[in-house]
PDB file of C-alpha atoms in Angstrom:
ATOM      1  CA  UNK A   1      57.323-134.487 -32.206  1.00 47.00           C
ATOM      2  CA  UNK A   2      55.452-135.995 -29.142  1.00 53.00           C
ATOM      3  CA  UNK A   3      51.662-134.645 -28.858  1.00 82.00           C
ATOM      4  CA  UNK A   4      51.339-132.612 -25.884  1.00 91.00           C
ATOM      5  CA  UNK A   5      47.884-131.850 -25.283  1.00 94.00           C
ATOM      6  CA  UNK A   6      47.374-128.436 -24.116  1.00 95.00           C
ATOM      7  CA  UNK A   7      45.581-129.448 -21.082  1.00 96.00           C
ATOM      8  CA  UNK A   8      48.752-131.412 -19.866  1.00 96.00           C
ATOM      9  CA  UNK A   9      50.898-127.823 -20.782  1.00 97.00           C
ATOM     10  CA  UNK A  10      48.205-125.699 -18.773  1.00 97.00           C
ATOM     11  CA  UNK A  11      48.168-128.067 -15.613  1.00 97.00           C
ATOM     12  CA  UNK A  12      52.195-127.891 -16.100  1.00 97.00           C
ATOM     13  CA  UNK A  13      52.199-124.228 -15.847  1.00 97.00           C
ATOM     14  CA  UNK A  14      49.491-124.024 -13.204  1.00 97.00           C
ATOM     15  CA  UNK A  15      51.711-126.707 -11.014  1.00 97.00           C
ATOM     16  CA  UNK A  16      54.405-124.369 -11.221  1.00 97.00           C
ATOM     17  CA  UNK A  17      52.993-120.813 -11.061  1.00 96.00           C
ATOM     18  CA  UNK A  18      50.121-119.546  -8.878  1.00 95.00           C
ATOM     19  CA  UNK A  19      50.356-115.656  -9.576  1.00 96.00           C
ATOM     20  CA  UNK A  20      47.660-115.001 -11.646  1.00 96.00           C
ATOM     21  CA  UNK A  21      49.721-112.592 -13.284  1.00 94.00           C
ATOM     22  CA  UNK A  22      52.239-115.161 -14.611  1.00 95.00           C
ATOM     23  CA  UNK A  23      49.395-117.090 -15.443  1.00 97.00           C
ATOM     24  CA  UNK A  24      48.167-114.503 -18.253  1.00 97.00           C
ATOM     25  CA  UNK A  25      51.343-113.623 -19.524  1.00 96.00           C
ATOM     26  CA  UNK A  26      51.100-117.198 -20.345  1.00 98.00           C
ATOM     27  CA  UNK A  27      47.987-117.179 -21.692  1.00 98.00           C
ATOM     28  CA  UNK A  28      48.521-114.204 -23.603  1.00 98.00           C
ATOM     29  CA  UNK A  29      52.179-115.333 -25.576  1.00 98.00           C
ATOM     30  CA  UNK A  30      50.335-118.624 -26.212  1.00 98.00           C
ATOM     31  CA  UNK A  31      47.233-116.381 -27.814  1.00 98.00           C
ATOM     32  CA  UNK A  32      49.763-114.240 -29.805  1.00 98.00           C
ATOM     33  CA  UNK A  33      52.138-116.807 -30.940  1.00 98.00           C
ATOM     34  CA  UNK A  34      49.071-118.235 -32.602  1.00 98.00           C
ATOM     35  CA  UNK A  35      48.598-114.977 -34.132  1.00 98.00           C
ATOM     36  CA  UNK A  36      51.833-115.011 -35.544  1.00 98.00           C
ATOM     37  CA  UNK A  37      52.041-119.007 -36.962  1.00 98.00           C
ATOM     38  CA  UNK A  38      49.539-117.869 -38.785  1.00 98.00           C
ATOM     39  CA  UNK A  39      50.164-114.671 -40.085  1.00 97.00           C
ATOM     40  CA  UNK A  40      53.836-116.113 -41.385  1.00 97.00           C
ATOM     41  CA  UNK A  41      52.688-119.176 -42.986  1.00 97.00           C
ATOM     42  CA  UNK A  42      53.129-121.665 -40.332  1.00 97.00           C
ATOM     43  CA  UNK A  43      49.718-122.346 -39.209  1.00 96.00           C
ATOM     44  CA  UNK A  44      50.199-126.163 -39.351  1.00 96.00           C
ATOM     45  CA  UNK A  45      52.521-125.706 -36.292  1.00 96.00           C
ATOM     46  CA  UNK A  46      49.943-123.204 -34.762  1.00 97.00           C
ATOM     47  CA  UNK A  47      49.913-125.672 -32.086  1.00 96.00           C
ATOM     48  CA  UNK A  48      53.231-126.165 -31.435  1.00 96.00           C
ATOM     49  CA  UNK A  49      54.135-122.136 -31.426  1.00 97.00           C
ATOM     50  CA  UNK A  50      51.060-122.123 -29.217  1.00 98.00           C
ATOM     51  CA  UNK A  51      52.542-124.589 -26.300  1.00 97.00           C
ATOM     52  CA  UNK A  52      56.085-122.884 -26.588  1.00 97.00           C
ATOM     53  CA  UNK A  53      53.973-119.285 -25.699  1.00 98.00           C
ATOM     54  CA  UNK A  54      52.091-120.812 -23.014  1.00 98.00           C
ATOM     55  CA  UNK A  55      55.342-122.542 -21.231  1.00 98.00           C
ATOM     56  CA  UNK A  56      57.962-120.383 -21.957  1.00 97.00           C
ATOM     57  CA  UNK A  57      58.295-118.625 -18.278  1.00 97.00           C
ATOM     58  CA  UNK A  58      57.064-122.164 -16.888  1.00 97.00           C
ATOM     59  CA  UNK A  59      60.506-122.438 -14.227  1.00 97.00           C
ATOM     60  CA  UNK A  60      60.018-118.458 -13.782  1.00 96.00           C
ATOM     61  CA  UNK A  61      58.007-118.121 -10.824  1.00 95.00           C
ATOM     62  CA  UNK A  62      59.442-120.641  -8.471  1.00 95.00           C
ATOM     63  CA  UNK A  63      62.462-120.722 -10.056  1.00 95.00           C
ATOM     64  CA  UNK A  64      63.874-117.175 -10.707  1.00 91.00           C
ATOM     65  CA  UNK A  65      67.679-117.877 -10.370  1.00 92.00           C
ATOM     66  CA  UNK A  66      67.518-120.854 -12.403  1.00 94.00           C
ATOM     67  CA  UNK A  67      65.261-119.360 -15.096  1.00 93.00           C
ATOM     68  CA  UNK A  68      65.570-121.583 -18.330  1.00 93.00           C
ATOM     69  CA  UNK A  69      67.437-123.681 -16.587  1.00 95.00           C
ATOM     70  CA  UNK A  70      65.323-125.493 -14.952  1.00 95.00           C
ATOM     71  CA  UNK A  71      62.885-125.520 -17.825  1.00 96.00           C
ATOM     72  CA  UNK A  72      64.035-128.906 -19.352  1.00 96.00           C
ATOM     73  CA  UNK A  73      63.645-130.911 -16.095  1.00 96.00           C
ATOM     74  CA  UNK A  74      59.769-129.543 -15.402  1.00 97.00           C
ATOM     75  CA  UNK A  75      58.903-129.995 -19.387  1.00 97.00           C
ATOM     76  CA  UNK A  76      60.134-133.550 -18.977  1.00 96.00           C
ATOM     77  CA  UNK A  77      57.414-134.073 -16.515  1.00 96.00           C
ATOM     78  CA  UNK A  78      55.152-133.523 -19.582  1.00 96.00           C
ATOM     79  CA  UNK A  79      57.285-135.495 -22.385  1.00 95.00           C
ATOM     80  CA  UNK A  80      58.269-132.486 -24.232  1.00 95.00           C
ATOM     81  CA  UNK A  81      60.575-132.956 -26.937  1.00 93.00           C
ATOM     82  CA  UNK A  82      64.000-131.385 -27.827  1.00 94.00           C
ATOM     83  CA  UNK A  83      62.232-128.663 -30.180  1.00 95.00           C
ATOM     84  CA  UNK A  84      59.908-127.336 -27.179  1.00 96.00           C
ATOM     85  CA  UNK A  85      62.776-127.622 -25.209  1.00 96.00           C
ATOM     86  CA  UNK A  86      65.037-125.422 -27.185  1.00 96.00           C
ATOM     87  CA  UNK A  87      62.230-122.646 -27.604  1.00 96.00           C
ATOM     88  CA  UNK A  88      61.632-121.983 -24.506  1.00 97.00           C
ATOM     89  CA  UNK A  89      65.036-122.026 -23.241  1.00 96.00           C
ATOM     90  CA  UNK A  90      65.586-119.431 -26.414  1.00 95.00           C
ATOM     91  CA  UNK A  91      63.154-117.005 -25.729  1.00 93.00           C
ATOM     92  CA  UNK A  92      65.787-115.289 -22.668  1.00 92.00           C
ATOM     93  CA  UNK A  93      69.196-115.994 -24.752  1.00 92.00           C
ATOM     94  CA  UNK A  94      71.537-113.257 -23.807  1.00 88.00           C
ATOM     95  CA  UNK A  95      70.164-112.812 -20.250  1.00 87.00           C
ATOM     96  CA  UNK A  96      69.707-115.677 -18.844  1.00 88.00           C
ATOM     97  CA  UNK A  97      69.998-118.468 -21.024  1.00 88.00           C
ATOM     98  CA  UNK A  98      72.951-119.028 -24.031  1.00 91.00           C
ATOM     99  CA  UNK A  99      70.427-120.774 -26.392  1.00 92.00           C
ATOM    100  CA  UNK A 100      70.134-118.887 -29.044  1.00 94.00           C
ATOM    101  CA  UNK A 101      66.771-118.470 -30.976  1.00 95.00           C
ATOM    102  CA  UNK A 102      67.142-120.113 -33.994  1.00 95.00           C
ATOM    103  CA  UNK A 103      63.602-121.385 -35.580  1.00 95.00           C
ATOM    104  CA  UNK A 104      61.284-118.483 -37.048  1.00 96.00           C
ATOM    105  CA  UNK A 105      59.272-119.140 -34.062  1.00 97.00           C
ATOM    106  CA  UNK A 106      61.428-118.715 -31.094  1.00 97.00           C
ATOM    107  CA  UNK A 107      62.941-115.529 -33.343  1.00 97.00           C
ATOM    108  CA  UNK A 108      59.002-114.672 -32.778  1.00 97.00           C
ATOM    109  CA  UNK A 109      58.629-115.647 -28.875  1.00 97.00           C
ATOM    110  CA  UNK A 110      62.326-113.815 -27.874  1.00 97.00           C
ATOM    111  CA  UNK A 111      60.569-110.682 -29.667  1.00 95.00           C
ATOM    112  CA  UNK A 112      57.060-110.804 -28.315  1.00 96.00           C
ATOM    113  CA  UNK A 113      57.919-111.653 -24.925  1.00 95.00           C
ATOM    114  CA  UNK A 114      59.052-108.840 -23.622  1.00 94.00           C
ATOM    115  CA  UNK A 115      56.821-106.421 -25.789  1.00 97.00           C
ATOM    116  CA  UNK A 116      53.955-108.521 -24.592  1.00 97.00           C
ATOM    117  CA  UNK A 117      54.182-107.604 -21.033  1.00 95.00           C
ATOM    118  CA  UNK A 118      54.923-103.905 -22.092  1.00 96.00           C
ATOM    119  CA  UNK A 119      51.756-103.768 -24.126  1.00 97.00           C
ATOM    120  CA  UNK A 120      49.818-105.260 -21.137  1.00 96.00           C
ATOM    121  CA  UNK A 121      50.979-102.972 -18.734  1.00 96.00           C
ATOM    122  CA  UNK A 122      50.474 -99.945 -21.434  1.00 96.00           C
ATOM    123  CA  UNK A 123      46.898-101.433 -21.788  1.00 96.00           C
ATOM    124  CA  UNK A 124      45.855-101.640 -18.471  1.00 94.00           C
ATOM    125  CA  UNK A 125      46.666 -97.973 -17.905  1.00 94.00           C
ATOM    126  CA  UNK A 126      44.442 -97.258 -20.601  1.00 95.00           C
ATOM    127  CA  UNK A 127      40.876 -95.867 -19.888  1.00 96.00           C
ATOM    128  CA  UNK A 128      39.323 -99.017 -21.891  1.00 96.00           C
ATOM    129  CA  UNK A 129      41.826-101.024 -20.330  1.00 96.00           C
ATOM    130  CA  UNK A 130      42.094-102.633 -23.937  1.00 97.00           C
ATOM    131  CA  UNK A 131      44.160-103.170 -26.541  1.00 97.00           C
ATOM    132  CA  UNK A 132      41.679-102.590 -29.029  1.00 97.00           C
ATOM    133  CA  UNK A 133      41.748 -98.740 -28.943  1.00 97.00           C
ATOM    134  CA  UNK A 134      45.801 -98.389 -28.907  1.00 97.00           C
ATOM    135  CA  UNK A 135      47.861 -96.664 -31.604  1.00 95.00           C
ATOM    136  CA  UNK A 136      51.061 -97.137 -32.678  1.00 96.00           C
ATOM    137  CA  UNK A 137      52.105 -93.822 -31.653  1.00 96.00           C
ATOM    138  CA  UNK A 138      50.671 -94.220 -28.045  1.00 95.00           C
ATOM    139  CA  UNK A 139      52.964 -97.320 -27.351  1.00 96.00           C
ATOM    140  CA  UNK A 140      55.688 -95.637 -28.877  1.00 97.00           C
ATOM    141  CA  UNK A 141      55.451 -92.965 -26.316  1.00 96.00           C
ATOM    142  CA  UNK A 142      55.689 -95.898 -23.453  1.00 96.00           C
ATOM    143  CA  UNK A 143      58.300 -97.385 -25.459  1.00 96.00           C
ATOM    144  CA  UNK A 144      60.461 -94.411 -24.980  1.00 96.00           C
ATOM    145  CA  UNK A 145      59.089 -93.546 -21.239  1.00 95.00           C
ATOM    146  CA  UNK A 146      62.217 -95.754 -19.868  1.00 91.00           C
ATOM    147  CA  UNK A 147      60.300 -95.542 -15.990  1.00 94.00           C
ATOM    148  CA  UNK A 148      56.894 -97.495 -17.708  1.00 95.00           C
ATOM    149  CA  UNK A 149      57.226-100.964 -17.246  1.00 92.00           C
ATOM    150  CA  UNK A 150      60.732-100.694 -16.152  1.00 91.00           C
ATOM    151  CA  UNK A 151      61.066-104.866 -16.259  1.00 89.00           C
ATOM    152  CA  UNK A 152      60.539-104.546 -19.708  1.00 90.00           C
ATOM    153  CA  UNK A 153      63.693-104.679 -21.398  1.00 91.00           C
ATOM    154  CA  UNK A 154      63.572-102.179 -24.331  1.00 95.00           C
ATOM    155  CA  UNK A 155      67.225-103.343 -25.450  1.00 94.00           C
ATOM    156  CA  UNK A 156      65.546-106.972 -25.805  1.00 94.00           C
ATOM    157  CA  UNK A 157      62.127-105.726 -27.942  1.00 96.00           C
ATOM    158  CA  UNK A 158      64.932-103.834 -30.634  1.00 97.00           C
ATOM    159  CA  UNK A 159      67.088-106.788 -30.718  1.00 96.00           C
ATOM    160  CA  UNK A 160      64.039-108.887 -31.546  1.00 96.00           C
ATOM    161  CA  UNK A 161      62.963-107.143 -34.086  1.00 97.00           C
ATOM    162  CA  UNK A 162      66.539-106.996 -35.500  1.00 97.00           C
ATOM    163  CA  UNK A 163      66.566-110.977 -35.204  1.00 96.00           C
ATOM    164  CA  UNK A 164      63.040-110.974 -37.638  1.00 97.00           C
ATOM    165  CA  UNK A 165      64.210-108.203 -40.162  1.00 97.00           C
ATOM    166  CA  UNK A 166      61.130-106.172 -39.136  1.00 97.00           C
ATOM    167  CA  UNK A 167      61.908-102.211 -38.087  1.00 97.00           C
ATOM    168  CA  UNK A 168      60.850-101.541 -34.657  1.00 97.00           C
ATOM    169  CA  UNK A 169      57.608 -99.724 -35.408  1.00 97.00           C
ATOM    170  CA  UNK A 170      56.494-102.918 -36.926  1.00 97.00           C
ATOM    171  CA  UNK A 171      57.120-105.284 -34.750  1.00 97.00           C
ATOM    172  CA  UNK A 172      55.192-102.935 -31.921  1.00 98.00           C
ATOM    173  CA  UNK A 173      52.293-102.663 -34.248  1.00 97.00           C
ATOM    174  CA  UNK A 174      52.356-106.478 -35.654  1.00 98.00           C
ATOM    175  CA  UNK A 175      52.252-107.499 -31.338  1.00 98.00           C
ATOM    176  CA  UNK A 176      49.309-104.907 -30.987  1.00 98.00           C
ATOM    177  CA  UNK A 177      47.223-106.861 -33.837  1.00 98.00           C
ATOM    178  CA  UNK A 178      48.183-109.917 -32.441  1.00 98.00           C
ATOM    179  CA  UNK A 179      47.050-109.242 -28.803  1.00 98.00           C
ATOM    180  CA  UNK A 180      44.066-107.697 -29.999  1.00 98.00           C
ATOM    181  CA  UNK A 181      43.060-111.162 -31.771  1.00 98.00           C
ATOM    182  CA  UNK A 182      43.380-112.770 -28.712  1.00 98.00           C
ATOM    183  CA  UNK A 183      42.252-110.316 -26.069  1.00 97.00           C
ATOM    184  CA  UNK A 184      38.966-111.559 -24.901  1.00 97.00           C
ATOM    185  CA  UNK A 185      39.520-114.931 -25.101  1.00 97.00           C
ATOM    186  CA  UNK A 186      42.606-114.770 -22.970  1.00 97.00           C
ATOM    187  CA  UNK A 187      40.734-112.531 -20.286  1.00 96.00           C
ATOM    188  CA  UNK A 188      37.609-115.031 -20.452  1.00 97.00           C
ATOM    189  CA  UNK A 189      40.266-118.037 -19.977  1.00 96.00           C
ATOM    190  CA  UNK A 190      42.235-116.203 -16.850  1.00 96.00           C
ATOM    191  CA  UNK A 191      38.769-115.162 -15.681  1.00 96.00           C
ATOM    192  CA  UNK A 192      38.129-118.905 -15.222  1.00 95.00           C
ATOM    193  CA  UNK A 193      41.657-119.994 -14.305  1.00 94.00           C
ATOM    194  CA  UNK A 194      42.094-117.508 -11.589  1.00 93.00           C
ATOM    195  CA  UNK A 195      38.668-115.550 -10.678  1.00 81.00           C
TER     196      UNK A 195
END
């Protein structure tokens, strides 16, 4: 597995997306796949899940029609290897991609993805504007709102969960835990990245 440091990954997705909004979604998979290395027994790879958070939409903004697509050719700018490679082209199988997650890790990142951005936008409508302070049942409530965070593909979060063996209520409540441990550090990051 080549070493990719993740300042090379960040300046790859910063070359490649300048909405600061696609720039925290990054920030915050990376920050949650973290979360989950370790919480499954993979924290030696904690890295690696890391990277494959941060660069999985890395073709996204400038790319939209060619989404996963034209992933490989930017993350050879960078050296990344097959494994890297196949995650992040995994993480949209079915909609815009046909490689299928396979690894417990891009199982994780096809899951979180999606609920990722739905607990974000859930969040920020939130009078703390947090994570910290959200229930289960509150999300759940979103979850079922189908005109909340209408990008967010609810058909995608259930067949995620299906793909881990976990019901749906906990994968939602395993992704609020594990935005919650990264919270403040991704806001302090974007803060920095993006003023």
């Amino acid at each position: 597995m080549n070493e990719i440091s993740r300042e090379q990954a960040l300046n790859l997705l910063q070359k490649y997306n300048k909405e600061p909004f696609h720039i925290l979604h990054g920030l915050t998979v990376e920050g949650v796949m973290g979360y989950f290395a370790q919480e499954l027994g993979y924290g030696e790879e904690a890295d690696f899940w890391k990277l494959c958070g941060l660069l999985h939409d890395v073709d996204f903004e400038m790319f939209p029609e060619e989404h996963c697509k034209k992933a490989p050719e930017l993350l050879a700018e960078i050296g990344a290897d097959q494994a890297l490679v196949h995650a992040v082209c995994s993480h949209a199988y079915g909609s815009c991609s046909d490689v299928e997650p396979i690894h417990q890790m891009e199982k994780v990142l096809f899951a979180v993805d999606e609920l990722s951005g739905l607990i974000g936008a859930a969040a920020r409508m939130r009078p703390s504007k947090s994570v910290m302070d959200m229930e289960l049942s509150s999300l759940k409530k979103k979850f079922k709102d189908k005109k909340f965070a209408a990008g967010c593909s609810r058909d995608v979060i259930r067949e995620g969960a299906e793909r881990l063996g976990w019901s749906l209520d906990e994968t939602l409540e395993k992704t609020i835990l594990a935005m919650r441990s990264c919270e403040a550090q991704v806001a302090e990051e974007h803060e920095k990245l993006c003023g």
